[in-house]
PDB file of C-alpha atoms in Angstrom:
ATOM      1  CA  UNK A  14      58.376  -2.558  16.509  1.00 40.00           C
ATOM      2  CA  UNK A  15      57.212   0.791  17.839  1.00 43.00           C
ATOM      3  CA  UNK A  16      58.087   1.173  21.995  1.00 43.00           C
ATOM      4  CA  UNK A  17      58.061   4.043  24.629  1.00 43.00           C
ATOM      5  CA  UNK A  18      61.809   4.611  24.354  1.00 44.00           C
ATOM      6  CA  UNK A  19      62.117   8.623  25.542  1.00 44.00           C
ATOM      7  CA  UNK A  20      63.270   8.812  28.774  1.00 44.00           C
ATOM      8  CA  UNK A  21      60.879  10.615  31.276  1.00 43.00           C
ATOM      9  CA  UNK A  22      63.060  13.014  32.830  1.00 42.00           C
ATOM     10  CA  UNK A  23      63.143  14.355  29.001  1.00 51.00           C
ATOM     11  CA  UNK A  24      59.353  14.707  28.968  1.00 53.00           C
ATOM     12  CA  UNK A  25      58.602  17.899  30.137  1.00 52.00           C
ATOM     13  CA  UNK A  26      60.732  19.320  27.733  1.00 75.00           C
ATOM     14  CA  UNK A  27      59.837  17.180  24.611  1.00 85.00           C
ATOM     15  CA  UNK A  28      56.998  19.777  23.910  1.00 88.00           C
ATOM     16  CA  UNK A  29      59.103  22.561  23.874  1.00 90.00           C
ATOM     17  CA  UNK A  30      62.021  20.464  22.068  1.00 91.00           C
ATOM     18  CA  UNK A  31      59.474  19.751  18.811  1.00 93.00           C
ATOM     19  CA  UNK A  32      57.955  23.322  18.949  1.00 93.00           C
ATOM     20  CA  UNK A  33      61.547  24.960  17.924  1.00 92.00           C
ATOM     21  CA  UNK A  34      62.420  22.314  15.560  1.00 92.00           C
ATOM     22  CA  UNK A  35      59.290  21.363  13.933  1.00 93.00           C
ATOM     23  CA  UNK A  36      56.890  24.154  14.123  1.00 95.00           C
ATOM     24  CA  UNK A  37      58.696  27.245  14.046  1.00 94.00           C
ATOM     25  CA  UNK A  38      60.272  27.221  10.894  1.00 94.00           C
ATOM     26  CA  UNK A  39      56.903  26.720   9.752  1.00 93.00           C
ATOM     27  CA  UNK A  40      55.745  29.471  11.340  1.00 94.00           C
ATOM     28  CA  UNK A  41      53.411  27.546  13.679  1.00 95.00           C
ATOM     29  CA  UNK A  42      52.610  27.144  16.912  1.00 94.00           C
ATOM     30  CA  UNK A  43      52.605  24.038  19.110  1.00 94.00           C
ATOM     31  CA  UNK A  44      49.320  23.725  21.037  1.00 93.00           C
ATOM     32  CA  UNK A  45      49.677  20.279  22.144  1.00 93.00           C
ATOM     33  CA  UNK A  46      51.736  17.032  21.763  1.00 94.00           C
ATOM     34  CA  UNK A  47      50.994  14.067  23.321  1.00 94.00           C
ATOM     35  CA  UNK A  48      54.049  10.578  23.222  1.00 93.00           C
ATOM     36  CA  UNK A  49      51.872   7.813  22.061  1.00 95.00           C
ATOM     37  CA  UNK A  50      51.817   3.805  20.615  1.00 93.00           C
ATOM     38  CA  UNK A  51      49.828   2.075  18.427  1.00 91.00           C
ATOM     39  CA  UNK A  52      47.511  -0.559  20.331  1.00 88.00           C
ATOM     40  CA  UNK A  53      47.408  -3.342  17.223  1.00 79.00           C
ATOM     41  CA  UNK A  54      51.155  -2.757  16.468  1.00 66.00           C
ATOM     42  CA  UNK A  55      52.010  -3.048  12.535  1.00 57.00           C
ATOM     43  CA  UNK A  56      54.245  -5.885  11.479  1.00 56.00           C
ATOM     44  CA  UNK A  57      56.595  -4.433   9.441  1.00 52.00           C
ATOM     45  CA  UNK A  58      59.601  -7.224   8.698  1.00 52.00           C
ATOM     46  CA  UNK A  59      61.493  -4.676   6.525  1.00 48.00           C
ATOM     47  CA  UNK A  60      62.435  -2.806   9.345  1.00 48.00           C
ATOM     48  CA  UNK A  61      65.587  -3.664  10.990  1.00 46.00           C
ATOM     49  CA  UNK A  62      64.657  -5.372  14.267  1.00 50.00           C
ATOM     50  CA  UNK A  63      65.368  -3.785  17.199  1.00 54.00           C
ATOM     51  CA  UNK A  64      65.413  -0.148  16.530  1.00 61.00           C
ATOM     52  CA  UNK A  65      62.953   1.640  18.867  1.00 84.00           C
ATOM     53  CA  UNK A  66      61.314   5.113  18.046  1.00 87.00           C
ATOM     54  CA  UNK A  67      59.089   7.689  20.130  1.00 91.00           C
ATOM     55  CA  UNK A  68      56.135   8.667  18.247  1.00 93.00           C
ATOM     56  CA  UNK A  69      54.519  12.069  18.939  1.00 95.00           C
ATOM     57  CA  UNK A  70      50.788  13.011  18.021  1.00 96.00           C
ATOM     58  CA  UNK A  71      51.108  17.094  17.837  1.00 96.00           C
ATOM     59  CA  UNK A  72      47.904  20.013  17.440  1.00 96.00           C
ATOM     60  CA  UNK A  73      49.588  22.740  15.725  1.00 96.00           C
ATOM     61  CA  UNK A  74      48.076  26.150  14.227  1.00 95.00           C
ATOM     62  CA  UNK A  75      49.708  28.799  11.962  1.00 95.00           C
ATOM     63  CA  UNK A  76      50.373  32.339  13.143  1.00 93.00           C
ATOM     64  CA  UNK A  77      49.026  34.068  10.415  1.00 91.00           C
ATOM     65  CA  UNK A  78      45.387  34.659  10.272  1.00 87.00           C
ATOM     66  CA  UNK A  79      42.825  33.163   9.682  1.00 87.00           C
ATOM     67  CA  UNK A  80      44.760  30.668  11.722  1.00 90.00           C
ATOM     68  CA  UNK A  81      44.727  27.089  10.068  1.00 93.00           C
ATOM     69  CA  UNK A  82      44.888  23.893  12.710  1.00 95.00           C
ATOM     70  CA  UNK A  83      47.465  21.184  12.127  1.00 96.00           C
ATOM     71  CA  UNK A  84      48.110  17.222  13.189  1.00 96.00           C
ATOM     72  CA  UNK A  85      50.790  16.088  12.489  1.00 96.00           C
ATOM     73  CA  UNK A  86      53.257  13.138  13.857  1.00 95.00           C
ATOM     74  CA  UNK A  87      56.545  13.052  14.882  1.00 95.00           C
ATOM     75  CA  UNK A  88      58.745  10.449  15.408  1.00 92.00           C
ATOM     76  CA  UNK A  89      62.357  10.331  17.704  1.00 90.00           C
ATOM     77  CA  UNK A  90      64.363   7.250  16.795  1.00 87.00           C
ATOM     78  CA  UNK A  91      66.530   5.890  19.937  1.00 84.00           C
ATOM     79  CA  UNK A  92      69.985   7.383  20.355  1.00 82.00           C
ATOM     80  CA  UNK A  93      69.162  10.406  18.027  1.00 82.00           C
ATOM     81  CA  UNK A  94      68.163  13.601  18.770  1.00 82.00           C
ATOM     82  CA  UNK A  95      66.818  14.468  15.484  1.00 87.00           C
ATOM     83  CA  UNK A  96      63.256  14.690  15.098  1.00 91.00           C
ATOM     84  CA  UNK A  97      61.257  13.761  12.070  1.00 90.00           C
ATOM     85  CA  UNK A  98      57.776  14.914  10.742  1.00 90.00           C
ATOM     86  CA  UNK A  99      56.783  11.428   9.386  1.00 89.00           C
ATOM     87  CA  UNK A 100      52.395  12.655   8.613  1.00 91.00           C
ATOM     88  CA  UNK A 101      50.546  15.823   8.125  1.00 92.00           C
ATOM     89  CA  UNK A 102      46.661  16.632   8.198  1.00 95.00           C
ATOM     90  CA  UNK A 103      44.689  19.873   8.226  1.00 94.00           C
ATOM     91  CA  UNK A 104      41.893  19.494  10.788  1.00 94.00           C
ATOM     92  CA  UNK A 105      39.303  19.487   7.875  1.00 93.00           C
ATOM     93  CA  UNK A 106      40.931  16.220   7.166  1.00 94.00           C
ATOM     94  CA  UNK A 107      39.806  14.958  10.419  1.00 95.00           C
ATOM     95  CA  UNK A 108      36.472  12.925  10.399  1.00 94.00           C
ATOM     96  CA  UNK A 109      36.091  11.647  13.790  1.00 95.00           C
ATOM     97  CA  UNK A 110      37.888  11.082  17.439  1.00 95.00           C
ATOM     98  CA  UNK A 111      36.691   8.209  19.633  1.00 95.00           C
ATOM     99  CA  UNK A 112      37.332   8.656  22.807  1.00 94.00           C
ATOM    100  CA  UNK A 113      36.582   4.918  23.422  1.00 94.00           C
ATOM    101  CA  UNK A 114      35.144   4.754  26.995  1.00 92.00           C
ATOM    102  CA  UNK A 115      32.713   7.623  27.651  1.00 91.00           C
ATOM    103  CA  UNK A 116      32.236   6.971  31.366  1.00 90.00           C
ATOM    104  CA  UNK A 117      35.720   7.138  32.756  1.00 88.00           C
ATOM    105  CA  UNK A 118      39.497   7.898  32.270  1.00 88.00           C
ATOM    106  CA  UNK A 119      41.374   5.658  29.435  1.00 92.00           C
ATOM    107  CA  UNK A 120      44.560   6.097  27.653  1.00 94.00           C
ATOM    108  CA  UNK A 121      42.957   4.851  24.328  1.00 95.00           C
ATOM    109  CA  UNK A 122      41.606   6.936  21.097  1.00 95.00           C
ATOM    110  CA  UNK A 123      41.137   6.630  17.792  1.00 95.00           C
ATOM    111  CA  UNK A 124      41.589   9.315  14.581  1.00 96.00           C
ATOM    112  CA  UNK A 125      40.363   8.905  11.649  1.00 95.00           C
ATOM    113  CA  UNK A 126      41.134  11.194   8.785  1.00 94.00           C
ATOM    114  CA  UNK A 127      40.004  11.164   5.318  1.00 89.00           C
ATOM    115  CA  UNK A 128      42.071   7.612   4.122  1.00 88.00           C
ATOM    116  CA  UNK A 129      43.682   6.750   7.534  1.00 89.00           C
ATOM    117  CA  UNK A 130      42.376   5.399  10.526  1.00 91.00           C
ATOM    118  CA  UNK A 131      44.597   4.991  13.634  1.00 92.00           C
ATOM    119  CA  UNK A 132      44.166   3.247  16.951  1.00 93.00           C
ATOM    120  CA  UNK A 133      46.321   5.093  19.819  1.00 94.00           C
ATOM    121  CA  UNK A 134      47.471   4.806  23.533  1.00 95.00           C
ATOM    122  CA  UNK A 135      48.474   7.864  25.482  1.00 94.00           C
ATOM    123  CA  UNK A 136      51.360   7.456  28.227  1.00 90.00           C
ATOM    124  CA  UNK A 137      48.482   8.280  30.734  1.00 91.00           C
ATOM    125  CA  UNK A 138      44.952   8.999  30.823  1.00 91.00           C
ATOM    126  CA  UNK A 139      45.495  12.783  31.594  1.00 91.00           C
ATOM    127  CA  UNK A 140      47.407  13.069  28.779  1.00 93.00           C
ATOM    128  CA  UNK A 141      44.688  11.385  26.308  1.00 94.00           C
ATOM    129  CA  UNK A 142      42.504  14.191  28.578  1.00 92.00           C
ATOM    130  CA  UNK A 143      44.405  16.773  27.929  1.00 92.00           C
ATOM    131  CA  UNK A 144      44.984  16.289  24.365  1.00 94.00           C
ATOM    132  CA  UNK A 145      41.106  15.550  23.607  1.00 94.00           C
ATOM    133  CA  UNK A 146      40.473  18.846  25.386  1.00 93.00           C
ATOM    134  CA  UNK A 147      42.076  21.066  23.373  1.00 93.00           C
ATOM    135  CA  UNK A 148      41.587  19.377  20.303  1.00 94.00           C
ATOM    136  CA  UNK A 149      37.908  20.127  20.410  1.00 94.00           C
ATOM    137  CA  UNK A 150      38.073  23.637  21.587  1.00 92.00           C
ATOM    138  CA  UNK A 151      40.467  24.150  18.651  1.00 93.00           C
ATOM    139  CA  UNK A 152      38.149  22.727  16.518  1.00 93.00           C
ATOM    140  CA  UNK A 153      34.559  24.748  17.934  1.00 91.00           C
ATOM    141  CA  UNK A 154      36.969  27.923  17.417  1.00 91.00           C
ATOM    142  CA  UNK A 155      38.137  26.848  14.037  1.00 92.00           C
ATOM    143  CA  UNK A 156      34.917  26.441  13.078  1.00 89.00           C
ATOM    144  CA  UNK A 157      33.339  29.157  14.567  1.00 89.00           C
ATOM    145  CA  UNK A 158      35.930  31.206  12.764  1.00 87.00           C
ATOM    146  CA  UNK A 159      35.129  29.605   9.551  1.00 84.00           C
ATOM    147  CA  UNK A 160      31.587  30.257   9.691  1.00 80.00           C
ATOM    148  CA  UNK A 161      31.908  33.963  10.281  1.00 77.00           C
ATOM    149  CA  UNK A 162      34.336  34.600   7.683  1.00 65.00           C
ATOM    150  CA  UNK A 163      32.456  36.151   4.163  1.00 46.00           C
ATOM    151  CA  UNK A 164      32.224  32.910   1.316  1.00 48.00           C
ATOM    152  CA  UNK A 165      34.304  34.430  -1.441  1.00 43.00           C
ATOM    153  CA  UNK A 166      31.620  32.634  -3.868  1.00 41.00           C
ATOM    154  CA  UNK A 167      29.039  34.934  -2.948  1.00 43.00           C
ATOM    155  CA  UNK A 168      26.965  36.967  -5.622  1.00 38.00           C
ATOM    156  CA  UNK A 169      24.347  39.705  -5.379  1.00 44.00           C
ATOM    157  CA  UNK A 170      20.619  38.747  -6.722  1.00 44.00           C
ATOM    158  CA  UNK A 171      20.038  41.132  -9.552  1.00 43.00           C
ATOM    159  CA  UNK A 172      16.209  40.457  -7.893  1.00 44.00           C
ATOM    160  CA  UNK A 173      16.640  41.412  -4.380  1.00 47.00           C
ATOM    161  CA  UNK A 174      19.203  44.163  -4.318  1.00 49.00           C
ATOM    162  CA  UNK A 175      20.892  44.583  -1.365  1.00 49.00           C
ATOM    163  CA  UNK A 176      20.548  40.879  -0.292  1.00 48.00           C
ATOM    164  CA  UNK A 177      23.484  38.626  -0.863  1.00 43.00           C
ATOM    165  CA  UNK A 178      22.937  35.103  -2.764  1.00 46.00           C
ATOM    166  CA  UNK A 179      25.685  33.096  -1.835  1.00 46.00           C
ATOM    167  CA  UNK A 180      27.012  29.836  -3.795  1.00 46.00           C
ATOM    168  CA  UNK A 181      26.756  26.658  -1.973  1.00 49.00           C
ATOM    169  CA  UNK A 182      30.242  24.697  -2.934  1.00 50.00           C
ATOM    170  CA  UNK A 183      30.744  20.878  -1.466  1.00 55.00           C
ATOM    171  CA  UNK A 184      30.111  20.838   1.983  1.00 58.00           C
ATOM    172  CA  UNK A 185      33.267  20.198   4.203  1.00 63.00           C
ATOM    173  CA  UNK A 186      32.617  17.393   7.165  1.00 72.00           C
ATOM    174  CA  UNK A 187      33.044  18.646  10.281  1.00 86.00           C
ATOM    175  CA  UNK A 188      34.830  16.923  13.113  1.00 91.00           C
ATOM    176  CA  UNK A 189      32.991  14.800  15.101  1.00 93.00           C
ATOM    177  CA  UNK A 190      33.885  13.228  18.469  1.00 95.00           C
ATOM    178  CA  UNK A 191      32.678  10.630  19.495  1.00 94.00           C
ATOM    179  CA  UNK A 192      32.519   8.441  23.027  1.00 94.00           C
ATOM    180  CA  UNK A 193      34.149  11.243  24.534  1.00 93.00           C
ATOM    181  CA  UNK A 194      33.732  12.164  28.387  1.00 90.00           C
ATOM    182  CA  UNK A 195      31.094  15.682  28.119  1.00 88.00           C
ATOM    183  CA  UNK A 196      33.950  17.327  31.045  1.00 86.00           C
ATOM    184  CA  UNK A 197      36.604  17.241  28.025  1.00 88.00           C
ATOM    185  CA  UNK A 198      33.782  18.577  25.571  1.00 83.00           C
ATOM    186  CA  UNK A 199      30.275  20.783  26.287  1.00 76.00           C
ATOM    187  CA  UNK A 200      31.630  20.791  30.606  1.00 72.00           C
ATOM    188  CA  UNK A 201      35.532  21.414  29.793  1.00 68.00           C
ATOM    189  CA  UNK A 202      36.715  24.227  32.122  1.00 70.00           C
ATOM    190  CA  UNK A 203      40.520  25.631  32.874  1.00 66.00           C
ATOM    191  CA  UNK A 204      40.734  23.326  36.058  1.00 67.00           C
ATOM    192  CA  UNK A 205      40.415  20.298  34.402  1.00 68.00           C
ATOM    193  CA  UNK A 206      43.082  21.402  32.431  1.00 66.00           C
ATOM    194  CA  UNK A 207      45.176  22.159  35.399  1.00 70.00           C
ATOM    195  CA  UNK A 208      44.638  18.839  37.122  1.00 75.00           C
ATOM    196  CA  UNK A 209      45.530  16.840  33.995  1.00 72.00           C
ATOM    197  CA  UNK A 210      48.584  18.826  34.135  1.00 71.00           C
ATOM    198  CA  UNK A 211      49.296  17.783  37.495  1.00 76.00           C
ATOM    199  CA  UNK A 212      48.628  14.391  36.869  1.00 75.00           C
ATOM    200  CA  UNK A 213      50.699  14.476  34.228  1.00 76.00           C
ATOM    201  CA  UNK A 214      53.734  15.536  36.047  1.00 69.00           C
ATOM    202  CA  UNK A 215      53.224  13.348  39.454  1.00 74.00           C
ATOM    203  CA  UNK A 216      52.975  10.498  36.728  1.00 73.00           C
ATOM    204  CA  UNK A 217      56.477  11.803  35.480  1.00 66.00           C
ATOM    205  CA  UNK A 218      57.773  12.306  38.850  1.00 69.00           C
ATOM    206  CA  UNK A 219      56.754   8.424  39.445  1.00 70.00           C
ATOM    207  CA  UNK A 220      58.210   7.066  36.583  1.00 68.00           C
ATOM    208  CA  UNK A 221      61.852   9.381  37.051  1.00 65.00           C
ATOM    209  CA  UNK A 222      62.208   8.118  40.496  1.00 68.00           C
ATOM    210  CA  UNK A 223      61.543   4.133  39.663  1.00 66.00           C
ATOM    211  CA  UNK A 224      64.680   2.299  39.308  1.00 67.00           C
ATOM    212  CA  UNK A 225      65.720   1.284  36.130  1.00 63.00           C
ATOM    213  CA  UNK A 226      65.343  -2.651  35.772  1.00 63.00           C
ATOM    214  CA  UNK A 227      68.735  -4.062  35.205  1.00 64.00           C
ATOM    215  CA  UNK A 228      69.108  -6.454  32.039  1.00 62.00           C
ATOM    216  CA  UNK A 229      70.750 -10.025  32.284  1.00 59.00           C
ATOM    217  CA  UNK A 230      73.771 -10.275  29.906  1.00 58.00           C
ATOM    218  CA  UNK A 231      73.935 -11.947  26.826  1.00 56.00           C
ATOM    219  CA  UNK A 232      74.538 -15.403  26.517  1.00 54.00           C
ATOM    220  CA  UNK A 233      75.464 -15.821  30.436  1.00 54.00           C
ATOM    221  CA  UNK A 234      74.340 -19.442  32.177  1.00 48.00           C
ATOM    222  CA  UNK A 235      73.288 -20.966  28.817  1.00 47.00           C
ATOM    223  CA  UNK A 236      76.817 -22.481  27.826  1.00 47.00           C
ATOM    224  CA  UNK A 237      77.058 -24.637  31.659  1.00 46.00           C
ATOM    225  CA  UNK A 238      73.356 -25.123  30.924  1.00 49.00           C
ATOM    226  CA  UNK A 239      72.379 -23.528  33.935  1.00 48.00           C
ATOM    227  CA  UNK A 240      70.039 -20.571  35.217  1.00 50.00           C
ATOM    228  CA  UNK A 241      72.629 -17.963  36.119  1.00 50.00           C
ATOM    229  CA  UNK A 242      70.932 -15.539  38.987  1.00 53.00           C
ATOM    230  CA  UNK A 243      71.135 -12.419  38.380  1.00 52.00           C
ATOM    231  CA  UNK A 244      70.854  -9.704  41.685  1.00 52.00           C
ATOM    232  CA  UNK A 245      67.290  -8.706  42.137  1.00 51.00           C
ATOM    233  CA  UNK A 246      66.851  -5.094  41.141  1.00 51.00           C
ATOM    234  CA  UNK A 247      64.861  -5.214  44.018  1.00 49.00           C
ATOM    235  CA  UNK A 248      66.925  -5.949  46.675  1.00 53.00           C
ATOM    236  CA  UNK A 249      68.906  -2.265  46.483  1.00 54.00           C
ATOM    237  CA  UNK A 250      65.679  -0.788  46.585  1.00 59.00           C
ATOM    238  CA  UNK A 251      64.208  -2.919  49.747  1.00 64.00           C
ATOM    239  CA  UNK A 252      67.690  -1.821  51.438  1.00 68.00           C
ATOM    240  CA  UNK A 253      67.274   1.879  50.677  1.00 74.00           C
ATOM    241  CA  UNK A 254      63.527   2.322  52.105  1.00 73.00           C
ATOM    242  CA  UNK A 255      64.501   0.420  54.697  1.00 76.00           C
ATOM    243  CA  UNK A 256      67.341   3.652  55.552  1.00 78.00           C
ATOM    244  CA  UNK A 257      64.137   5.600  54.670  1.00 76.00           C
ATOM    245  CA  UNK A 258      61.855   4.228  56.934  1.00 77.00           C
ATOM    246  CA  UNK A 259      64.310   4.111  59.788  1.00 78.00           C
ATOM    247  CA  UNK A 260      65.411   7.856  59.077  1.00 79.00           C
ATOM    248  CA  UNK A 261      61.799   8.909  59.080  1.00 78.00           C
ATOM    249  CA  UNK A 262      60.738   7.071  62.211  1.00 75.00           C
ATOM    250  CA  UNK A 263      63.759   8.517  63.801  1.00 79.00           C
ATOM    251  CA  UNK A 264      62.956  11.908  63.076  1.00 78.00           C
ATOM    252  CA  UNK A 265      59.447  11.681  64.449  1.00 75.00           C
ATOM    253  CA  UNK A 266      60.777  10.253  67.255  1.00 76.00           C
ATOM    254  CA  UNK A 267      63.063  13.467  68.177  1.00 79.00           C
ATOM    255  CA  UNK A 268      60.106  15.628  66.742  1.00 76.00           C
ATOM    256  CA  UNK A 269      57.714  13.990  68.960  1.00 74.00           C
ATOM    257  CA  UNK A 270      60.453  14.642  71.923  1.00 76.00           C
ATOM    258  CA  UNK A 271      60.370  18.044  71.061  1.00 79.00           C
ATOM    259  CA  UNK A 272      56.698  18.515  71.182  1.00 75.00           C
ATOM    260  CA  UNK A 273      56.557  16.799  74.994  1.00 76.00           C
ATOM    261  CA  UNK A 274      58.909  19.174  76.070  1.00 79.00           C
ATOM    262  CA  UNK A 275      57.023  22.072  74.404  1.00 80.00           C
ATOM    263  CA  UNK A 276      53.989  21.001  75.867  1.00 77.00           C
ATOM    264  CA  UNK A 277      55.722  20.782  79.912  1.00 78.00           C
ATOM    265  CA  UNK A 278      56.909  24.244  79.099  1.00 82.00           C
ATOM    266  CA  UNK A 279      53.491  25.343  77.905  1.00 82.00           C
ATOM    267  CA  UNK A 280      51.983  24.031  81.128  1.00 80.00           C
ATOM    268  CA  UNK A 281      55.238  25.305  83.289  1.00 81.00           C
ATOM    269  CA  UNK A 282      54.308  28.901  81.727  1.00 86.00           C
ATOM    270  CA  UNK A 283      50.281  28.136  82.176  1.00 83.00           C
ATOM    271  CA  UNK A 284      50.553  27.908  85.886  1.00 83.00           C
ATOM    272  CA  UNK A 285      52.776  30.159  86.278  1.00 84.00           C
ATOM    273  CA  UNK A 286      50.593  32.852  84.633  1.00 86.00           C
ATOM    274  CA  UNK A 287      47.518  31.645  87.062  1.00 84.00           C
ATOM    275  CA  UNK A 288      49.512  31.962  89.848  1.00 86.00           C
ATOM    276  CA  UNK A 289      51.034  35.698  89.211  1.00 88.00           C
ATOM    277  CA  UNK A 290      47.122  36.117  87.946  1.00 85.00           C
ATOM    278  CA  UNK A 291      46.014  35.340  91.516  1.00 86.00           C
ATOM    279  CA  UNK A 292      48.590  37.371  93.203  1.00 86.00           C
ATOM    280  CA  UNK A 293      47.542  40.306  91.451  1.00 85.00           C
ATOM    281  CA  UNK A 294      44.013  39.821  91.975  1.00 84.00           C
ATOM    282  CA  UNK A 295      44.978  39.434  95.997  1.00 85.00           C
ATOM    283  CA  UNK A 296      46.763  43.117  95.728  1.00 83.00           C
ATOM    284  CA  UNK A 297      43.913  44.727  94.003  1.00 81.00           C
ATOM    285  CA  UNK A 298      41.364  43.401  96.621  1.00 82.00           C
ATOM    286  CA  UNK A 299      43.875  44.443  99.014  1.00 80.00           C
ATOM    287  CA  UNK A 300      44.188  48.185  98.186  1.00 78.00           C
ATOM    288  CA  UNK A 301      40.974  48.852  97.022  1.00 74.00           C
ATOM    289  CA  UNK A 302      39.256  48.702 100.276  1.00 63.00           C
TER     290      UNK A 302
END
């Protein structure tokens, strides 16, 4: 059974972690990898139960030109830190992306490639953002690329000289995407991609400071047949924001102690001014007469 075992102060770093073991060698470039799950999770009984895995859905393209685009997906079993390229499609291979919910921000998608169809869920909606993003503008510049490239089956009409004939070969399908949001597509700009980045790391930096929720041992309270209670994971946390809250109101109670006496110096030094103001408005009257 496939779960969201990486832990998320390891996150930020995944990305660069399966660039320089997976797509270097191959003399590739990481553009984007997103840590995913299936939504209808297979049943697979072979496995052996327990035995978690990370799965990564990665946009790669090759350095050499004309650049070629990449999807491939990685997996990270739990307690190794070997990765493993499990699938690999050429973005010609990809028929469609749903972005499920055209009018607002979900974590689903689909992909469908040429014999496989997969249902996904993004660890956030910026991330399924973010992902969706740069998958099309990869694709429009693929394309684009593609289009203005010569057709090596091109002949010369011994009719028209000078004109170029060219040989129509079986027509590649193009990508298409589908229930997609038009601000990841036709209205993407560079600061949506900045604010899914954000969101992606304040999601992160929620998710690293939650405590982790403590497990019940095996087997305790069953033999006496009773409920044992275990300590609420809660309780440590109530007791700490408590400290918080009481550190915090103190300190904006001496900041706010500070400021009063600010303020009764500010008026101290106000009417002090007015009168040495009025003093030397009395000595000019007085000797310029």
């Amino acid at each position: 059974m496939q779960q969201d075992s990486t832990p998320n102060s390891s996150r930020m770093s995944m990305q660069s972690t399966i660039n320089r073991d997976i797509f270097v060698p191959l003399d590739q470039k990481l553009l984007v990898a997103i840590e995913v799950k299936r939504r209808n999770r297979r049943k697979l009984p072979f496995l052996s139960a327990g035995r978690k895995y990370a799965t990564f859905i990665c946009l790669s393209a090759t350095n050499k030109l004309p650049a070629q685009l990449f999807i491939t997906k990685v997996k990270q079993f739990e307690g190794s830190p070997r990765l493993s390229k499990t699938s690999h499609w050429t973005i010609e291979q990809l028929r469609q992306v749903d972005g499920i919910n055209p009018n607002k921000d979900c974590p689903e998608f689909d992909l469908a490639f040429e014999r496989t169809f997969d249902q996904w869920v993004a660890g956030s909606e910026a991330e399924k953002c973010m992902f969706i993003q740069i998958l099309y503008q990869a694709c429009q510049n693929y394309w684009m690329c593609k289009d203005g490239q010569t057709n090596p089956g091109e002949v010369k009409d011994p009719q028209k000289p000078g004109k170029v004939e060219a040989r129509k070969g079986p027509a590649v399908p193009r990508t298409s995407f589908i229930n997609c949001q038009s601000k990841l597509m036709e209205d993407a700009c560079s600061m949506n991609m900045v604010i899914y980045r954000c969101k992606i790391f304040l999601n992160q930096m929620k998710s690293a400071m939650r405590p982790p929720p403590q497990r019940r041992p095996a087997g305790q309270g069953k033999s006496a047949g009773v409920k044992s209670r275990t300590p609420s994971p809660a309780r440590p946390a109530r007791g700490s924001m408590k400290k918080a809250v009481r550190r915090a109101s103190q300190a904006l109670g001496e900041r706010g102690d500070r400021l009063w006496r600010a303020e009764d110096k500010t008026a101290h030094m106000k009417d002090s001014a007015k009168r040495f103001s009025d003093s030397a408005h009395k000595l000019a009257l007085k000797y310029s007469c």
